[in-house]
């Protein structure tokens, strides 16, 4: 009888200590891919800023690149003109 | 020679006008293309994202070929072409990485993932940035050194392309594009319209950039003449 009582106390103690652990366990994570349009509205990001951002970045990048090429080309042309002027002045002095 | 030059000049401006018209029409075509069923609006980044990688592929092939010709035959024209193409690889690569990142933020929930395809694409971009840095700060003999980098970069490109098929990755596989013609012919038409516009833009920029290198070479020759 005493053995049964002791066993009962042990089982109850184990159950009581395990209860808080069960209580804080998070539900198992959902497996697989969740399409973004199936996410709750609070978790969805608006798409328009990303789309506009991508196309705006392309525009800025292309305008910027063409501007740098034009600037470098103008610099070379200016140097060539200055060099030609210098060489023509030199030949006139001679 | 003057007549040929005039014709080339005219052809350039005609090509520029066609490209401008295509880029003006591209947003209309993209807006009219059907929505992808899971990603909806943000998927429309795809039209310029894919096209920029196609332009980058053309740039990488030209850079690799030009570099190899310069290395083995010593052709200065091939070297100028390779240098111009390397710069355009960096420009189109920058847009490809940024547009992909913006798309990923919405579709995957992350700006960046150290995924095989993304990491390899970043490395390819870094190789060509290295090419430009060597060219600018490498001093005498930098042409030969950068040429080797150009060939190495071009050799890396097929691995970047096939990485999605060979390794497990979150990036869509190459089969998506191959099957697009049958799964969504409307999307397929818009994608190739944009790709053609990008290839035209790439051609125009390459012509202008090569012209810049030719003028620089002419300036160097004039300086040498003036000093001699």
Tab-separated table of C-alpha atoms in Angstrom:
chain	number	residue	atom	x	y	z
A	1	UNK	CA	0.000	0.000	0.000
A	2	UNK	CA	2.837	2.352	0.915
A	3	UNK	CA	4.533	1.500	-2.349
A	4	UNK	CA	1.381	2.405	-4.282
A	5	UNK	CA	1.085	5.687	-2.334
A	6	UNK	CA	4.734	6.563	-3.056
A	7	UNK	CA	4.295	5.675	-6.731
A	8	UNK	CA	1.178	7.842	-6.936
A	9	UNK	CA	3.019	10.816	-5.366
A	10	UNK	CA	5.943	10.420	-7.772
A	11	UNK	CA	3.672	10.248	-10.853
A	12	UNK	CA	1.681	13.299	-9.669
A	13	UNK	CA	4.884	15.261	-8.994
A	14	UNK	CA	6.247	14.421	-12.434
A	15	UNK	CA	2.981	15.459	-14.083
A	16	UNK	CA	2.874	18.736	-12.135
A	17	UNK	CA	6.467	19.647	-13.036
A	18	UNK	CA	5.891	18.754	-16.696
A	19	UNK	CA	2.704	20.849	-16.982
A	20	UNK	CA	4.420	24.273	-17.161
A	21	UNK	CA	6.798	22.895	-19.831
A	22	UNK	CA	3.816	21.747	-21.913
A	23	UNK	CA	2.107	25.070	-21.393
A	24	UNK	CA	5.005	27.123	-22.854
A	25	UNK	CA	5.620	24.829	-25.846
A	26	UNK	CA	5.055	26.673	-29.144
A	27	UNK	CA	3.017	25.000	-31.848
A	28	UNK	CA	5.152	23.139	-34.436
A	29	UNK	CA	6.299	25.424	-37.280
A	30	UNK	CA	4.321	25.277	-40.487
A	31	UNK	CA	6.178	23.338	-43.113
A	32	UNK	CA	6.586	24.397	-46.736
A	33	UNK	CA	6.213	27.629	-48.640
A	34	UNK	CA	3.367	30.034	-47.883
A	35	UNK	CA	2.472	32.212	-50.875
A	36	UNK	CA	2.678	35.894	-49.936
A	37	UNK	CA	-0.932	36.557	-50.927
A	38	UNK	CA	-2.049	33.922	-48.394
A	39	UNK	CA	-0.305	35.611	-45.454
A	40	UNK	CA	-2.497	37.556	-43.007
A	41	UNK	CA	-2.872	41.212	-44.163
A	42	UNK	CA	-0.832	42.445	-41.175
A	43	UNK	CA	2.208	40.448	-42.321
A	44	UNK	CA	2.037	41.488	-45.978
A	45	UNK	CA	4.313	44.217	-47.318
A	46	UNK	CA	2.960	46.597	-49.941
A	47	UNK	CA	4.417	45.684	-53.367
A	48	UNK	CA	4.251	49.100	-55.069
A	49	UNK	CA	7.247	50.742	-53.270
A	50	UNK	CA	9.510	47.824	-54.273
A	51	UNK	CA	8.311	47.882	-57.874
A	52	UNK	CA	8.616	51.665	-58.188
A	53	UNK	CA	11.960	51.553	-56.346
A	54	UNK	CA	13.393	49.017	-58.817
A	55	UNK	CA	12.336	50.983	-61.905
A	56	UNK	CA	13.402	54.325	-60.379
A	57	UNK	CA	16.813	52.869	-59.511
A	58	UNK	CA	17.233	51.731	-63.111
A	59	UNK	CA	16.401	55.227	-64.395
A	60	UNK	CA	18.807	56.922	-61.953
A	61	UNK	CA	21.574	54.381	-62.721
A	62	UNK	CA	21.273	54.821	-66.494
A	63	UNK	CA	21.072	58.635	-66.362
A	64	UNK	CA	24.031	58.684	-63.958
A	65	UNK	CA	26.100	56.355	-66.128
A	66	UNK	CA	25.408	58.268	-69.366
A	67	UNK	CA	26.294	61.510	-67.520
A	68	UNK	CA	29.653	60.107	-66.335
A	69	UNK	CA	30.516	58.853	-69.843
A	70	UNK	CA	29.589	62.263	-71.344
A	71	UNK	CA	31.691	64.045	-68.689
A	72	UNK	CA	34.716	61.820	-69.355
A	73	UNK	CA	34.334	62.275	-73.122
A	74	UNK	CA	34.117	66.074	-72.761
A	75	UNK	CA	37.239	66.069	-70.595
A	76	UNK	CA	39.200	64.133	-73.244
A	77	UNK	CA	37.942	66.427	-76.015
A	78	UNK	CA	38.934	69.533	-74.012
A	79	UNK	CA	42.415	68.128	-73.407
A	80	UNK	CA	42.806	67.312	-77.105
A	81	UNK	CA	41.777	70.829	-78.086
A	82	UNK	CA	44.211	72.347	-75.571
A	83	UNK	CA	47.007	70.110	-76.844
A	84	UNK	CA	46.284	71.019	-80.468
A	85	UNK	CA	46.294	74.718	-79.569
A	86	UNK	CA	49.605	74.347	-77.747
A	87	UNK	CA	51.196	72.489	-80.653
A	88	UNK	CA	49.924	75.032	-83.206
A	89	UNK	CA	51.269	77.928	-81.063
A	90	UNK	CA	54.603	76.126	-80.793
A	91	UNK	CA	54.871	75.667	-84.574
A	92	UNK	CA	54.009	79.370	-85.167
A	93	UNK	CA	56.822	80.465	-82.804
A	94	UNK	CA	59.281	78.306	-84.716
B	1	UNK	CA	35.855	56.991	-94.712
B	2	UNK	CA	33.843	60.206	-94.129
B	3	UNK	CA	30.749	58.684	-95.737
B	4	UNK	CA	31.070	55.518	-93.650
B	5	UNK	CA	31.446	57.675	-90.544
B	6	UNK	CA	28.307	59.662	-91.426
B	7	UNK	CA	26.345	56.461	-92.027
B	8	UNK	CA	27.516	55.021	-88.706
B	9	UNK	CA	26.535	58.254	-86.973
B	10	UNK	CA	23.074	58.157	-88.562
B	11	UNK	CA	22.644	54.467	-87.686
B	12	UNK	CA	23.575	55.262	-84.070
B	13	UNK	CA	20.904	57.953	-83.768
B	14	UNK	CA	18.262	55.773	-85.458
B	15	UNK	CA	19.112	52.969	-83.018
B	16	UNK	CA	18.980	55.436	-80.113
B	17	UNK	CA	15.507	56.621	-81.200
B	18	UNK	CA	14.238	53.017	-81.512
B	19	UNK	CA	15.638	52.176	-78.053
B	20	UNK	CA	14.042	55.281	-76.505
B	21	UNK	CA	10.671	54.359	-78.037
B	22	UNK	CA	10.965	50.787	-76.776
B	23	UNK	CA	11.783	51.970	-73.235
B	24	UNK	CA	8.887	54.446	-73.387
B	25	UNK	CA	6.512	51.623	-74.360
B	26	UNK	CA	7.974	49.037	-71.924
B	27	UNK	CA	6.011	50.266	-68.821
B	28	UNK	CA	2.760	50.045	-70.835
B	29	UNK	CA	3.584	46.490	-71.947
B	30	UNK	CA	4.590	45.498	-68.395
B	31	UNK	CA	1.404	46.982	-66.904
B	32	UNK	CA	-0.666	45.066	-69.490
B	33	UNK	CA	1.051	41.725	-68.822
B	34	UNK	CA	-0.921	39.255	-66.661
B	35	UNK	CA	-0.274	38.982	-62.914
B	36	UNK	CA	1.644	35.983	-61.621
B	37	UNK	CA	-0.703	33.981	-59.355
B	38	UNK	CA	1.341	33.984	-56.102
B	39	UNK	CA	3.547	37.097	-56.237
B	40	UNK	CA	1.082	39.450	-57.959
B	41	UNK	CA	2.324	43.052	-58.462
B	42	UNK	CA	5.931	42.649	-57.261
B	43	UNK	CA	6.574	39.975	-59.918
B	44	UNK	CA	6.539	42.787	-62.497
B	45	UNK	CA	10.143	43.579	-61.432
B	46	UNK	CA	10.980	40.375	-63.338
B	47	UNK	CA	10.708	42.028	-66.790
B	48	UNK	CA	13.662	44.379	-66.197
B	49	UNK	CA	15.433	41.977	-63.796
B	50	UNK	CA	15.693	39.185	-66.363
B	51	UNK	CA	16.506	41.610	-69.204
B	52	UNK	CA	19.384	43.203	-67.286
B	53	UNK	CA	20.973	39.766	-66.735
B	54	UNK	CA	20.655	39.095	-70.476
B	55	UNK	CA	22.448	42.389	-71.227
B	56	UNK	CA	25.055	41.450	-68.598
B	57	UNK	CA	25.551	38.062	-70.288
B	58	UNK	CA	26.238	39.829	-73.608
B	59	UNK	CA	28.697	42.148	-71.823
B	60	UNK	CA	30.502	39.244	-70.123
B	61	UNK	CA	30.812	37.290	-73.408
B	62	UNK	CA	32.213	40.361	-75.215
B	63	UNK	CA	34.601	41.120	-72.351
B	64	UNK	CA	35.873	37.522	-72.227
B	65	UNK	CA	36.272	37.259	-76.007
B	66	UNK	CA	37.919	40.691	-76.298
B	67	UNK	CA	40.273	39.872	-73.420
B	68	UNK	CA	41.298	36.542	-74.990
B	69	UNK	CA	41.939	38.208	-78.390
B	70	UNK	CA	44.023	40.932	-76.721
B	71	UNK	CA	45.978	38.408	-74.670
B	72	UNK	CA	46.861	36.152	-77.611
B	73	UNK	CA	46.952	38.596	-80.549
B	74	UNK	CA	47.677	41.922	-78.840
B	75	UNK	CA	44.789	43.735	-80.593
B	76	UNK	CA	44.251	47.173	-78.994
B	77	UNK	CA	40.695	47.343	-80.437
B	78	UNK	CA	39.784	44.073	-78.696
B	79	UNK	CA	41.198	45.446	-75.436
B	80	UNK	CA	39.094	48.624	-75.692
B	81	UNK	CA	36.004	46.527	-76.398
B	82	UNK	CA	36.753	44.302	-73.388
B	83	UNK	CA	37.292	47.303	-71.101
B	84	UNK	CA	34.032	48.940	-72.217
B	85	UNK	CA	32.127	45.650	-71.795
B	86	UNK	CA	33.598	45.133	-68.293
B	87	UNK	CA	32.300	48.531	-67.179
B	88	UNK	CA	28.849	47.732	-68.581
B	89	UNK	CA	28.922	44.356	-66.789
B	90	UNK	CA	29.310	46.238	-63.499
B	91	UNK	CA	26.484	48.685	-64.373
B	92	UNK	CA	23.974	46.011	-65.442
B	93	UNK	CA	25.092	43.721	-62.611
B	94	UNK	CA	24.432	46.464	-60.059
B	95	UNK	CA	20.875	46.835	-61.333
B	96	UNK	CA	20.384	43.065	-61.419
B	97	UNK	CA	21.470	42.685	-57.794
B	98	UNK	CA	19.446	45.665	-56.519
B	99	UNK	CA	16.269	44.745	-58.425
B	100	UNK	CA	16.602	41.142	-57.242
B	101	UNK	CA	17.039	42.313	-53.667
B	102	UNK	CA	13.913	44.501	-53.835
B	103	UNK	CA	11.933	41.619	-55.302
B	104	UNK	CA	13.288	39.211	-52.657
B	105	UNK	CA	12.311	41.519	-49.781
B	106	UNK	CA	8.675	41.243	-50.800
B	107	UNK	CA	8.611	37.665	-52.109
B	108	UNK	CA	10.961	35.912	-49.628
B	109	UNK	CA	10.804	38.354	-46.731
B	110	UNK	CA	14.569	39.046	-46.888
B	111	UNK	CA	16.701	41.623	-48.686
B	112	UNK	CA	19.463	39.061	-49.200
B	113	UNK	CA	20.118	35.323	-48.774
B	114	UNK	CA	23.533	33.651	-48.975
B	115	UNK	CA	22.061	31.355	-51.553
B	116	UNK	CA	24.202	29.751	-54.316
B	117	UNK	CA	22.793	31.818	-57.178
B	118	UNK	CA	22.819	35.126	-55.312
B	119	UNK	CA	26.305	34.619	-53.889
B	120	UNK	CA	27.753	33.592	-57.251
B	121	UNK	CA	26.125	36.571	-58.981
B	122	UNK	CA	27.659	38.855	-56.337
B	123	UNK	CA	31.081	37.249	-56.865
B	124	UNK	CA	30.781	37.778	-60.629
B	125	UNK	CA	30.023	41.458	-59.996
B	126	UNK	CA	33.027	41.692	-57.649
B	127	UNK	CA	35.346	40.091	-60.243
B	128	UNK	CA	34.407	42.799	-62.757
B	129	UNK	CA	34.701	45.576	-60.166
B	130	UNK	CA	38.185	44.119	-59.544
B	131	UNK	CA	38.850	44.325	-63.304
B	132	UNK	CA	38.035	48.057	-63.307
B	133	UNK	CA	40.098	48.715	-60.164
B	134	UNK	CA	43.127	46.903	-61.614
B	135	UNK	CA	42.715	48.868	-64.818
B	136	UNK	CA	42.541	52.196	-62.993
B	137	UNK	CA	45.180	51.725	-60.295
B	138	UNK	CA	47.278	48.814	-61.620
B	139	UNK	CA	49.949	50.989	-63.262
B	140	UNK	CA	52.039	49.703	-66.197
B	141	UNK	CA	50.974	46.239	-67.352
B	142	UNK	CA	47.493	46.608	-65.858
B	143	UNK	CA	45.940	45.773	-69.255
B	144	UNK	CA	47.349	42.233	-69.237
B	145	UNK	CA	46.382	41.656	-65.612
B	146	UNK	CA	42.825	42.918	-66.107
B	147	UNK	CA	42.571	40.803	-69.253
B	148	UNK	CA	43.165	37.687	-67.176
B	149	UNK	CA	40.399	38.831	-64.814
B	150	UNK	CA	38.074	39.355	-67.786
B	151	UNK	CA	38.669	35.793	-68.995
B	152	UNK	CA	38.227	34.439	-65.454
B	153	UNK	CA	34.956	36.394	-65.058
B	154	UNK	CA	33.630	35.108	-68.382
B	155	UNK	CA	34.534	31.531	-67.384
B	156	UNK	CA	32.564	31.985	-64.133
B	157	UNK	CA	29.369	33.156	-65.887
B	158	UNK	CA	28.093	29.690	-67.034
B	159	UNK	CA	28.386	28.451	-63.416
B	160	UNK	CA	26.293	31.414	-62.236
B	161	UNK	CA	23.647	30.581	-64.854
B	162	UNK	CA	23.511	26.842	-64.092
B	163	UNK	CA	23.849	27.213	-60.305
B	164	UNK	CA	20.060	27.110	-59.839
B	165	UNK	CA	19.842	23.763	-61.643
B	166	UNK	CA	22.894	22.144	-60.043
B	167	UNK	CA	22.381	23.140	-56.405
B	168	UNK	CA	19.428	23.519	-54.064
B	169	UNK	CA	18.459	27.198	-54.087
B	170	UNK	CA	15.485	29.436	-53.386
B	171	UNK	CA	15.956	31.262	-56.686
B	172	UNK	CA	13.670	29.993	-59.519
B	173	UNK	CA	15.271	27.477	-61.901
B	174	UNK	CA	16.209	28.151	-65.537
B	175	UNK	CA	13.333	25.888	-66.627
B	176	UNK	CA	10.876	28.646	-65.570
B	177	UNK	CA	12.025	30.790	-68.495
B	178	UNK	CA	12.118	27.861	-70.921
B	179	UNK	CA	8.511	26.920	-70.129
B	180	UNK	CA	7.181	30.513	-69.992
B	181	UNK	CA	6.332	30.454	-73.712
B	182	UNK	CA	3.750	27.723	-73.090
B	183	UNK	CA	2.620	28.622	-69.547
B	184	UNK	CA	2.098	32.348	-70.234
B	185	UNK	CA	2.669	33.525	-73.831
B	186	UNK	CA	1.666	37.128	-72.883
B	187	UNK	CA	4.382	37.309	-70.200
B	188	UNK	CA	6.859	35.661	-72.576
B	189	UNK	CA	6.277	38.316	-75.260
B	190	UNK	CA	6.771	41.185	-72.781
B	191	UNK	CA	9.931	39.580	-71.347
B	192	UNK	CA	11.533	39.298	-74.779
B	193	UNK	CA	10.403	42.801	-75.756
B	194	UNK	CA	12.185	44.185	-72.671
B	195	UNK	CA	15.213	41.947	-73.287
B	196	UNK	CA	15.519	43.252	-76.858
B	197	UNK	CA	15.270	46.850	-75.560
B	198	UNK	CA	18.028	46.127	-73.003
B	199	UNK	CA	20.267	44.554	-75.654
B	200	UNK	CA	19.807	47.637	-77.862
B	201	UNK	CA	20.628	49.904	-74.913
B	202	UNK	CA	23.687	47.788	-74.156
B	203	UNK	CA	24.846	48.066	-77.818
B	204	UNK	CA	24.464	51.856	-77.757
B	205	UNK	CA	26.319	52.245	-74.462
B	206	UNK	CA	29.065	49.920	-75.694
B	207	UNK	CA	29.540	52.004	-78.862
B	208	UNK	CA	29.780	55.237	-76.830
B	209	UNK	CA	32.122	53.677	-74.261
B	210	UNK	CA	34.423	52.231	-76.962
B	211	UNK	CA	34.460	55.681	-78.621
B	212	UNK	CA	35.636	57.166	-75.311
B	213	UNK	CA	38.508	54.649	-75.161
B	214	UNK	CA	39.462	55.428	-78.787
B	215	UNK	CA	39.611	59.149	-78.009
B	216	UNK	CA	41.724	58.450	-74.914
B	217	UNK	CA	44.140	56.388	-77.022
B	218	UNK	CA	44.295	59.252	-79.557
B	219	UNK	CA	45.013	61.726	-76.741
B	220	UNK	CA	47.831	59.521	-75.419
B	221	UNK	CA	49.296	59.345	-78.936
B	222	UNK	CA	49.157	63.171	-79.254
B	223	UNK	CA	50.880	63.605	-75.861
B	224	UNK	CA	53.650	61.216	-76.937
B	225	UNK	CA	54.058	63.113	-80.212
B	226	UNK	CA	54.180	66.468	-78.370
B	227	UNK	CA	56.805	65.151	-75.961
B	228	UNK	CA	58.852	63.508	-78.699
